[in-house]
Amino acid sequence: MHPSYEMLRPGKKFPHVWCPGCGHGIVQGAIIRAVQKLGWSRDEMVMVSGIGCSSRMPVYVDFNSLHTAHGRALAFATGVKLHNPKLHVIVITGDGDALAIGGNHFIHACRRNADLTVILMNNNIYGMTGGQYSPTTPIGKRASTAPYGTAERDFDPCALAKAAGAAFTARGVAYNALELEKLIETALTRKGFSLVEAISPCPTLYGRLNKEGNAVKMLQWQKANTINIKAAEKLPVEQTAGKIITGIFHDQETVPYTEIYDRIIHKAQGK
Amino acid sequence: MNKDIRLLQGNEACALGAIYAGCDFFGGYPITPSTEIAEDMALMLPKKGGKFIQMEDEIAGIGTILGAAAAGAKAMTATSGPGFSLMMELLGYGCMAEIPCVIVNVQRGGPSTGLPTKGAQADMMQARWGTHGDHPTIALCPSSVEESFKLTVKAFNLAEKFRMPVILLLDEFIGHMREKMEVPAPGQLAVYTHPQPTVSPAEYTHYGDGSSVGGPYASMGSGYRFNITGLTHDPHGFPTGRADEIQWKMDRLKEKIEGHRPELLEVDQEFMDDAEIAVFAYGGAARSAQQAIREARAKGIKAGLVRPTTIWPFPDQALEEVLRRVKTMIVAEISQGQLLGEIQRLNQTHTRVVPVQRYDGEMLTPNEVLNAIAEVSK
């Protein structure tokens, strides 16, 4: 039996909705293995998501699961964690969900530093709605609502999160599932708001619209164009331009919001 | 024991009522004229180990209370018209996912930013029809400071029992009015908390034991793993596209209100035994109507007051009965006719219906209602 099996909801909700070649299943596997490595039980896990392809994950993983409205996962997750800080709360979100409609919640969740781990599955496109451009579609790339290429510049989610106050930021790619698993495991153990951006290929829409080939070709492109931050730091700028930099960008020990709030309770109670 | 008698605003009484009902989580975004509720909750909740959080906007405010409630909190938010509009999508989510919570809307003049510091009763239809899709709502409307307290407790009880968001439709007049009230002693008012399941986790179905009202349901982290979604779902909470399961879900939402109207509805009637003229009013407007009727009675006019404290579901049966009985019904409201429309819908006997409306930010006065009573009594 596959080791991930015990954490899934087989028989109930499979086959999943993700397209052939989608990277989201690889990210899901990395999350499950990270939780298994930490030895956390399913009962203490809560998976909260918004709307979109990535956000369907809570149905497949046998945790306490909360599939919310578009962009609002972080608001719900903040309520879950603040009410019951013992729960491990993982937020599953996509580039559109987290950074467009949920952009306000995203920056404020980083600032507030609640003890949440966000897995932002970035496929640079709106998948579930049919291929419209997202806040991470690179300028000039095509989408169904950018038939001549998008005129908008894209966000760097890790830089945005760090600037807004996140305690931990990291990036991995679906091609390198083992690195991604390690990053997620590290993020889960960090106190405060942690973000792992998981670059996930969407051959069905992004790949097709931008002539990037099939799923295999997109993963091969990831392999050829990904550089770990430690290696990148030793390279001249011209060799890292246009590449995907992976690894941990920001890792600062912090006191999370939930712990600070406990101090407020003590103060209010005159202890 | 000494009685706890205080001089309070409606908003303060609402916050105290929430604490009395066992509220242990408040999330929201400040907006006039509801802010005293948030401020009081920020002060009181940590003292009892509860949590207060000021979110980045109203959408986040209702989102965070829905999350907290899913994790087992008795949760509440408070807002006014513009914020209430922003909450609509997640209000519908709370109804679909059957998450208990209380949403207070201290109504102010609109539309848009409108009259931030002046009152109105024009969010009544928004409370009923603001969200998308078919689903019933519960909205309670106090007419005094004391009633703000009591109906807040009732709102939590109904939320817990009916597994859904309950709206407390205050208005600025009541929210900012100061009155003397006796704060009930613990145990004096009933406080209902939904039961936890007793079946094994393997047997547990989050929506499935047929009891959408008063039945047990688990909190996240209690050992019963389940899925919550805003997608139409089966009894286990998993998304469904099957017609029979969609029908089951939609009927379940409808039936929890339609099947329990007598329990939900409260209509206060004053001087109605021999009344030929009924004045129908709620919230702030009912205070003026009450004064007008007392003065009319002093003049020998047979007028009475019909005052609902539950505005949704609408008290159809009680109103139909009144419409059959009286010669004239005066509908007094601080809006352009949201209440009037409901009365016209129910008026199958073609009783004379006369509106008294004010919507300039000022309180509808007793004299305005009295003049209307005097006019129709000629």
XYZ file of C-alpha atoms in Angstrom:
649
model
C 0.000 0.000 0.000
C 1.247 3.480 -0.840
C 2.485 5.266 2.307
C 0.290 8.306 1.564
C -2.822 6.137 1.505
C -3.573 6.408 5.224
C -3.794 10.191 4.936
C -6.128 10.203 1.936
C -9.861 9.654 1.499
C -9.792 6.712 -0.889
C -13.109 5.431 -2.119
C -14.813 8.685 -1.260
C -13.425 11.360 -3.465
C -11.140 9.815 -6.038
C -10.434 10.165 -8.934
C -9.556 13.803 -8.297
C -10.460 16.803 -10.453
C -6.888 17.714 -11.437
C -5.940 17.420 -15.115
C -3.363 14.916 -16.354
C 0.081 16.458 -15.940
C -0.996 18.961 -13.276
C 1.610 19.483 -10.586
C -0.852 19.747 -7.722
C -0.831 16.021 -6.923
C 2.955 16.170 -6.489
C 2.545 19.049 -4.026
C -0.175 17.128 -2.182
C 2.147 14.136 -1.864
C 4.906 16.374 -0.495
C 2.533 17.838 2.116
C 1.374 14.402 3.242
C 4.926 13.054 3.548
C 5.997 16.149 5.509
C 3.148 15.656 8.001
C 3.940 11.945 8.252
C 7.597 12.708 8.942
C 6.567 15.004 11.772
C 4.362 12.256 13.160
C 1.327 14.495 13.492
C -2.047 12.797 13.700
C -4.843 13.537 11.262
C -7.087 14.640 14.127
C -4.866 17.600 15.005
C -4.573 18.748 11.390
C -6.853 21.300 9.750
C -6.560 21.981 6.038
C -8.223 25.226 4.948
C -8.509 26.295 1.333
C -10.101 28.941 -0.860
C -11.381 28.385 -4.392
C -9.545 27.099 -7.435
C -7.796 23.937 -8.619
C -5.369 23.797 -5.696
C -8.115 24.530 -3.203
C -9.864 21.256 -3.965
C -7.151 19.439 -2.022
C -8.923 19.350 1.390
C -11.467 16.904 -0.005
C -8.715 14.406 -0.842
C -6.673 14.603 2.337
C -8.290 13.058 5.418
C -7.751 15.944 7.823
C -10.322 18.265 9.352
C -11.009 20.225 6.221
C -12.540 23.557 5.378
C -13.073 24.561 1.752
C -14.064 28.219 1.958
C -14.897 31.029 -0.474
C -12.630 32.523 -3.123
C -9.742 34.374 -1.488
C -10.956 33.971 2.090
C -9.077 30.904 3.322
C -6.692 32.949 5.472
C -9.557 34.682 7.295
C -11.155 31.332 8.152
C -7.799 29.804 9.074
C -7.042 32.712 11.419
C -10.309 32.007 13.238
C -9.602 28.269 13.515
C -6.077 28.806 14.838
C -6.927 31.631 17.217
C -9.814 29.712 18.748
C -7.878 26.457 19.064
C -4.096 27.072 18.903
C -3.408 23.351 19.411
C -4.507 22.601 15.855
C -1.928 22.543 13.054
C -3.451 24.673 10.334
C -2.327 24.312 6.726
C -3.754 26.741 4.188
C -3.949 25.580 0.587
C -4.261 28.385 -1.910
C -3.451 29.315 -5.483
C -1.913 32.358 -7.118
C -5.275 33.918 -7.933
C -6.884 32.960 -4.625
C -4.050 34.238 -2.426
C -2.753 37.224 -4.350
C -5.697 38.711 -6.274
C -9.038 38.396 -4.505
C -7.288 37.382 -1.290
C -4.418 39.870 -1.539
C -5.592 42.005 1.358
C -6.002 38.974 3.613
C -2.594 37.662 2.489
C -0.583 40.723 3.469
C -2.433 41.135 6.749
C -2.069 37.470 7.671
C 1.698 37.887 7.117
C 1.728 41.048 9.229
C -0.371 39.505 11.995
C 1.886 36.431 12.049
C -0.676 33.861 13.144
C 0.857 30.383 13.319
C -0.309 29.176 9.909
C 1.521 27.351 7.132
C 0.460 28.475 3.689
C 1.153 26.333 0.647
C 0.691 28.660 -2.311
C 0.420 26.505 -5.403
C 1.544 28.798 -8.186
C 0.708 27.700 -11.723
C 0.727 31.260 -13.088
C -2.860 31.027 -14.352
C -6.487 30.687 -13.325
C -6.988 27.001 -13.978
C -10.461 26.191 -12.742
C -12.041 29.179 -14.500
C -10.395 28.335 -17.798
C -7.037 30.028 -18.208
C -7.383 33.720 -17.392
C -4.279 35.638 -16.276
C -3.380 35.792 -12.590
C -1.190 38.107 -10.499
C 1.730 35.745 -11.168
C 1.332 35.382 -14.937
C 4.612 36.852 -16.212
C 4.279 40.008 -18.308
C 3.833 39.230 -21.983
C 2.593 35.672 -21.397
C -0.708 34.582 -22.864
C -3.950 33.759 -21.095
C -7.566 33.492 -22.267
C -8.114 37.084 -21.105
C -4.688 38.155 -22.410
C -4.810 36.887 -26.010
C -2.001 39.304 -26.976
C -0.007 38.683 -23.814
C -0.647 40.241 -20.416
C 0.307 43.873 -19.884
C 0.562 43.467 -16.123
C 3.663 42.820 -14.058
C 3.672 39.808 -11.770
C 4.059 39.413 -8.013
C 6.894 37.556 -6.309
C 4.842 35.928 -3.499
C 7.879 35.198 -1.285
C 9.184 38.769 -1.473
C 5.687 40.095 -0.850
C 5.210 37.856 2.194
C 8.580 38.789 3.681
C 7.914 42.493 3.206
C 4.516 42.070 4.888
C 6.056 40.373 7.911
C 5.943 36.605 7.361
C 8.258 34.597 9.635
C 9.290 32.053 7.011
C 9.253 32.053 3.203
C 10.451 29.385 0.790
C 9.937 28.240 -2.785
C 10.040 24.816 -4.373
C 9.039 23.294 -7.689
C 6.905 20.260 -8.475
C 9.805 18.757 -10.432
C 11.899 18.596 -7.269
C 9.351 16.918 -5.007
C 11.883 15.927 -2.356
C 13.150 19.472 -1.879
C 9.552 20.662 -1.752
C 8.717 18.094 0.930
C 11.681 19.255 3.032
C 10.663 22.908 2.675
C 7.104 22.113 3.740
C 8.323 20.091 6.707
C 10.540 22.989 7.817
C 7.707 25.483 7.321
C 5.353 23.375 9.440
C 7.781 23.390 12.352
C 8.310 27.166 12.259
C 6.354 29.384 14.617
C 4.389 32.202 13.068
C 3.262 32.706 9.492
C 5.131 30.490 7.044
C 4.786 30.442 3.282
C 5.904 27.805 0.818
C 5.378 28.784 -2.785
C 5.104 25.593 -4.824
C 5.569 26.152 -8.539
C 3.200 23.736 -10.226
C 2.911 23.234 -13.977
C -0.453 23.684 -15.719
C 0.022 22.050 -19.121
C -3.705 22.128 -19.893
C -4.020 25.904 -19.906
C -0.820 27.852 -19.233
C 1.307 25.378 -21.147
C -1.031 25.170 -24.115
C -1.686 28.913 -24.377
C 2.042 29.692 -24.149
C 3.221 26.784 -26.333
C 5.316 25.320 -23.549
C 4.600 21.756 -24.546
C 3.150 18.871 -22.608
C 3.509 18.044 -18.923
C 6.815 16.266 -19.407
C 8.286 19.205 -21.330
C 7.108 21.649 -18.668
C 8.739 19.574 -15.919
C 11.913 19.296 -17.984
C 11.880 23.085 -18.344
C 11.566 23.370 -14.553
C 14.512 21.027 -14.119
C 16.667 23.042 -16.494
C 15.679 26.439 -15.147
C 15.625 25.938 -11.393
C 18.564 26.981 -9.238
C 18.766 26.560 -5.480
C 19.368 29.824 -3.661
C 22.675 28.619 -2.239
C 24.002 27.933 -5.721
C 22.416 31.088 -7.118
C 24.225 33.266 -4.584
C 27.559 32.173 -6.055
C 26.534 32.847 -9.666
C 26.731 36.115 -11.593
C 23.369 37.876 -12.015
C 23.136 37.169 -15.747
C 23.157 33.422 -15.068
C 20.253 33.586 -12.612
C 18.032 36.037 -14.515
C 14.768 34.401 -15.621
C 15.421 31.297 -13.531
C 13.288 29.896 -10.724
C 15.203 30.306 -7.474
C 14.233 27.713 -4.862
C 15.027 27.192 -1.186
C 14.490 29.152 2.006
C 14.510 32.942 1.562
C 13.548 34.129 4.990
C 13.566 32.285 8.316
C 13.288 34.364 11.426
C 12.314 33.054 14.856
C 9.241 34.972 15.991
C 6.563 34.906 18.634
C 3.341 34.093 16.790
C 0.146 36.096 17.181
C -1.585 33.289 19.061
C 1.078 33.332 21.789
C 0.996 37.113 22.053
C -2.752 36.901 22.449
C -2.336 34.449 25.315
C -0.262 37.121 27.070
C -3.125 39.577 26.532
C -5.497 37.119 28.205
C -3.136 36.844 31.178
C -2.919 40.634 31.374
C -6.703 41.060 31.155
C -7.184 38.475 33.865
C -4.674 40.269 36.100
C -2.322 37.300 36.315
C -27.990 39.266 45.975
C -27.864 42.846 44.745
C -29.432 43.463 41.385
C -27.056 44.505 38.598
C -28.722 47.680 37.370
C -26.915 49.784 34.789
C -27.416 52.679 32.407
C -26.475 51.239 29.034
C -26.557 51.876 25.303
C -28.225 49.284 23.102
C -24.816 48.443 21.641
C -23.335 47.896 25.110
C -26.278 45.726 26.113
C -25.730 43.698 22.953
C -22.079 43.053 23.865
C -23.055 42.115 27.420
C -25.750 39.805 26.076
C -23.193 38.090 23.860
C -20.926 37.424 26.844
C -23.953 36.157 28.790
C -24.757 33.755 25.943
C -21.233 32.313 26.095
C -19.698 34.129 23.127
C -15.958 33.453 23.220
C -14.842 34.824 19.860
C -15.353 38.176 18.165
C -13.875 39.087 14.798
C -14.796 42.181 12.886
C -13.956 45.521 11.375
C -15.030 48.766 13.050
C -17.834 50.735 11.464
C -20.094 53.451 12.834
C -22.617 53.081 14.482
C -21.672 49.573 15.657
C -18.209 50.260 17.100
C -19.127 50.114 20.798
C -19.926 46.432 20.362
C -16.406 45.659 19.103
C -14.811 47.898 21.727
C -16.710 46.253 24.567
C -15.924 42.776 23.269
C -12.211 43.686 23.013
C -12.352 44.629 26.686
C -14.483 41.777 27.994
C -13.480 38.704 25.984
C -9.844 38.296 27.151
C -11.033 38.535 30.774
C -12.933 35.298 30.305
C -10.309 33.656 28.118
C -12.085 34.484 24.877
C -10.542 35.964 21.750
C -11.074 39.294 20.022
C -9.547 40.085 16.664
C -9.862 43.175 14.532
C -9.543 41.973 10.977
C -8.519 43.884 7.854
C -12.060 44.238 6.528
C -15.593 42.986 7.063
C -15.140 40.028 4.734
C -12.253 38.857 6.887
C -14.336 39.622 9.959
C -17.087 37.197 9.079
C -14.545 34.724 7.646
C -12.632 34.538 10.885
C -15.764 33.976 12.981
C -16.897 31.203 10.642
C -13.492 29.548 11.024
C -13.577 29.956 14.803
C -17.127 28.592 14.951
C -16.108 25.578 12.847
C -13.421 24.995 15.488
C -16.073 25.149 18.214
C -16.342 28.804 19.220
C -19.499 30.740 19.942
C -18.636 33.541 17.578
C -19.934 36.950 16.654
C -19.282 39.964 14.465
C -20.877 43.412 14.412
C -21.173 45.863 11.554
C -23.398 48.371 9.791
C -24.908 48.554 6.297
C -21.794 48.919 4.102
C -19.963 46.251 6.093
C -23.007 44.023 6.064
C -23.033 44.271 2.254
C -19.415 43.084 2.169
C -20.300 40.116 4.371
C -23.031 38.804 2.124
C -21.062 36.126 0.290
C -19.866 34.581 3.523
C -23.249 34.960 5.196
C -24.494 32.636 2.474
C -21.479 30.398 3.123
C -22.438 30.171 6.796
C -25.983 29.171 5.826
C -24.816 26.581 3.305
C -22.122 25.131 5.566
C -24.502 25.361 8.561
C -22.097 27.181 10.856
C -23.644 28.898 13.891
C -22.668 32.518 14.534
C -24.248 35.890 15.224
C -23.985 38.890 12.903
C -25.109 42.227 14.289
C -26.073 44.943 11.830
C -26.607 48.291 13.526
C -28.499 49.907 10.671
C -27.594 53.395 9.474
C -28.880 55.511 6.605
C -27.891 54.461 3.084
C -27.452 53.668 0.259
C -23.650 53.612 0.057
C -21.759 55.440 2.801
C -25.008 57.301 3.364
C -25.542 58.568 6.897
C -22.864 56.984 9.112
C -24.100 58.524 12.353
C -27.822 58.489 11.708
C -30.264 55.643 11.905
C -32.479 53.771 9.460
C -34.352 50.505 9.064
C -33.593 49.988 5.418
C -31.367 46.899 5.588
C -34.351 44.699 6.337
C -34.519 43.328 2.815
C -30.737 43.012 2.641
C -30.937 40.801 5.720
C -33.396 38.570 3.896
C -32.247 38.687 0.289
C -28.701 40.073 0.354
C -26.949 36.809 -0.434
C -27.204 34.775 -3.612
C -29.173 31.590 -3.923
C -32.165 30.211 -2.072
C -31.944 30.002 1.669
C -33.916 31.256 4.643
C -32.571 33.637 7.270
C -33.321 34.513 10.867
C -33.240 38.183 11.886
C -34.193 39.611 15.273
C -34.996 43.266 15.924
C -34.941 44.761 19.437
C -36.877 47.868 20.438
C -35.114 48.686 23.691
C -31.783 48.430 25.439
C -33.025 45.554 27.553
C -34.311 43.778 24.468
C -30.921 44.255 22.775
C -29.483 42.151 25.581
C -32.193 39.509 25.520
C -32.369 39.165 21.766
C -28.584 38.844 21.529
C -28.821 35.878 23.900
C -31.691 34.527 21.828
C -29.700 35.048 18.613
C -26.887 32.857 19.967
C -29.381 30.228 21.141
C -31.067 30.097 17.736
C -27.702 30.018 15.930
C -26.608 27.043 18.014
C -29.899 25.247 17.681
C -30.590 25.912 14.012
C -26.936 25.626 12.962
C -26.817 28.843 11.019
C -25.807 32.509 11.149
C -28.437 34.591 12.947
C -28.729 38.309 12.239
C -29.415 40.815 14.989
C -30.949 43.744 13.143
C -30.402 46.654 15.446
C -30.819 50.245 14.325
C -28.779 53.272 15.325
C -31.634 54.661 17.408
C -31.649 51.629 19.697
C -27.898 51.035 19.418
C -27.042 54.484 20.749
C -30.016 54.997 23.048
C -29.277 54.872 26.771
C -31.725 53.216 29.134
C -31.679 51.763 32.575
C -31.700 47.996 32.547
C -31.239 45.163 34.944
C -28.585 42.759 33.724
C -29.996 39.268 34.239
C -28.224 37.075 36.764
C -26.485 33.961 35.428
C -29.085 31.267 34.890
C -31.957 33.717 34.650
C -32.076 33.484 30.853
C -31.762 30.158 29.064
C -28.479 29.645 27.233
C -28.367 26.889 24.644
C -25.214 25.211 23.408
C -25.419 22.512 20.752
C -24.592 18.979 21.923
C -21.481 17.114 20.818
C -21.878 13.820 18.972
C -21.805 10.595 20.948
C -21.369 8.147 18.058
C -17.930 6.850 17.114
C -15.900 8.895 14.606
C -16.418 6.122 12.039
C -20.202 6.460 12.368
C -20.225 10.255 12.424
C -21.839 12.197 9.587
C -21.513 15.966 9.892
C -24.882 16.736 8.249
C -26.403 13.339 8.167
C -28.401 12.347 11.227
C -31.496 14.180 10.032
C -31.373 16.742 12.795
C -30.636 20.057 11.181
C -32.241 21.556 14.295
C -30.971 20.895 17.787
C -28.852 17.926 16.799
C -25.255 17.207 17.714
C -22.373 18.278 15.509
C -18.666 18.106 16.109
C -16.015 20.809 16.252
C -12.792 20.608 14.265
C -10.088 19.015 16.359
C -12.513 17.023 18.514
C -11.574 13.709 16.934
C -14.377 13.708 14.371
C -12.820 14.501 11.030
C -15.172 16.008 8.491
C -15.263 18.301 5.484
C -16.940 21.678 5.282
C -17.518 23.364 1.943
C -19.654 26.090 0.403
C -20.277 23.751 -2.516
C -23.569 21.902 -2.370
C -22.696 18.794 -0.398
C -23.913 15.386 0.676
C -24.633 14.421 4.319
C -20.884 13.874 4.881
C -20.063 17.390 3.703
C -18.486 16.313 0.411
C -19.320 18.207 -2.785
C -22.108 16.695 -4.835
C -23.729 17.267 -8.202
C -26.409 14.609 -7.752
C -29.941 15.970 -8.071
C -31.294 13.948 -5.150
C -28.541 15.167 -2.835
C -28.909 18.780 -4.004
C -32.644 18.531 -3.321
C -31.956 17.043 0.137
C -29.624 19.879 1.051
C -31.841 22.688 -0.183
C -34.946 21.214 1.480
C -32.997 20.787 4.707
C -32.045 24.484 4.764
C -35.612 25.530 3.995
C -37.282 23.158 6.424
C -35.256 24.225 9.429
C -37.085 27.567 9.274
C -40.397 26.658 7.651
C -40.824 23.702 9.979
C -40.225 25.754 13.122
C -42.027 29.044 12.583
C -43.976 29.023 15.876
C -40.761 28.569 17.832
C -38.989 31.340 15.946
C -41.680 33.973 15.813
C -42.444 36.431 18.547
C -44.951 39.210 18.017
C -45.684 41.582 20.861
C -49.251 42.959 20.809
C -50.400 45.880 22.911
C -54.003 47.230 23.134
C -54.940 44.853 20.328
C -57.968 43.109 21.919
C -60.493 45.682 20.719
C -58.291 47.606 18.272
C -59.759 48.939 15.042
C -56.461 50.501 13.998
C -53.237 48.507 14.260
C -49.825 50.111 14.036
C -47.177 47.723 12.790
C -43.594 48.691 13.622
C -40.318 47.184 14.829
C -37.041 48.390 16.349
C -36.651 52.127 16.914
C -39.889 52.976 15.076
C -41.855 50.763 17.470
C -40.884 52.997 20.379
C -42.555 55.990 18.787
C -45.509 53.874 17.719
C -45.945 52.656 21.281
C -46.025 56.223 22.622
C -48.441 57.291 19.873
C -50.833 54.455 20.695
C -50.879 55.285 24.386
C -51.745 58.880 23.510
C -54.383 57.739 21.024
C -55.986 55.506 23.662
C -56.057 58.509 26.020
C -58.094 60.256 23.339
C -60.440 57.294 23.094
C -59.156 55.998 19.748
C -59.103 52.200 19.517
C -55.546 51.747 18.303
C -53.099 48.972 19.124
C -49.472 48.029 18.479
C -48.207 44.966 16.671
C -44.461 44.686 17.168
C -42.417 41.714 15.983
C -39.069 40.912 17.569
C -38.420 38.374 14.806
C -38.548 40.095 11.429
C -37.257 37.063 9.454
C -38.924 34.709 9.034
C -41.731 37.205 8.628
C -44.658 36.666 11.022
C -47.132 35.959 8.201
C -49.766 34.144 10.205
C -50.001 36.680 13.032
C -50.177 39.554 10.555
C -52.838 37.903 8.393
C -54.914 37.452 11.510
C -54.490 41.127 12.470
C -55.279 42.282 8.923
C -58.549 40.322 8.998
C -59.485 41.847 12.334
C -58.734 45.579 12.010
C -60.168 48.290 9.774
C -56.826 49.977 9.152
C -53.219 49.014 9.522
C -50.606 51.727 9.802
C -47.130 50.600 8.845
C -44.558 52.779 10.608
C -40.951 52.424 9.501
C -37.713 54.314 9.015
C -37.354 53.411 5.356
C -39.181 53.921 2.098
C -41.471 50.934 2.483
C -39.569 47.672 2.978
C -41.950 46.677 5.763
C -44.945 48.028 3.852
C -44.253 45.654 0.971
C -44.484 42.631 3.244
C -47.835 43.814 4.642
C -49.212 44.397 1.143
C -48.131 40.873 0.220
C -50.155 39.492 3.136
C -53.189 41.750 2.763
C -55.600 39.365 1.048
C -58.609 40.955 2.801
C -57.958 44.381 1.280
C -57.724 46.035 4.655
C -56.800 49.695 4.441
C -53.010 49.967 4.783
C -51.463 53.364 5.496
C -47.720 53.953 5.508
C -45.906 56.329 7.865
C -42.334 56.672 6.755
C -39.366 58.767 7.569
C -35.969 58.398 5.931
C -34.116 61.642 6.542
C -31.836 60.208 9.218
C -34.074 61.394 12.013
C -36.211 59.294 14.323
C -39.836 58.797 13.356
C -41.582 60.765 16.115
C -44.604 59.710 18.217
C -46.457 62.739 16.836
C -46.021 61.616 13.261
C -47.523 58.238 14.106
C -50.242 59.831 16.249
C -51.207 62.170 13.401
C -51.616 59.199 11.105
C -53.752 57.404 13.706
C -55.906 60.509 14.179
C -56.272 60.911 10.416
C -57.494 57.359 9.790
C -59.775 57.397 12.840
C -61.851 60.286 11.429
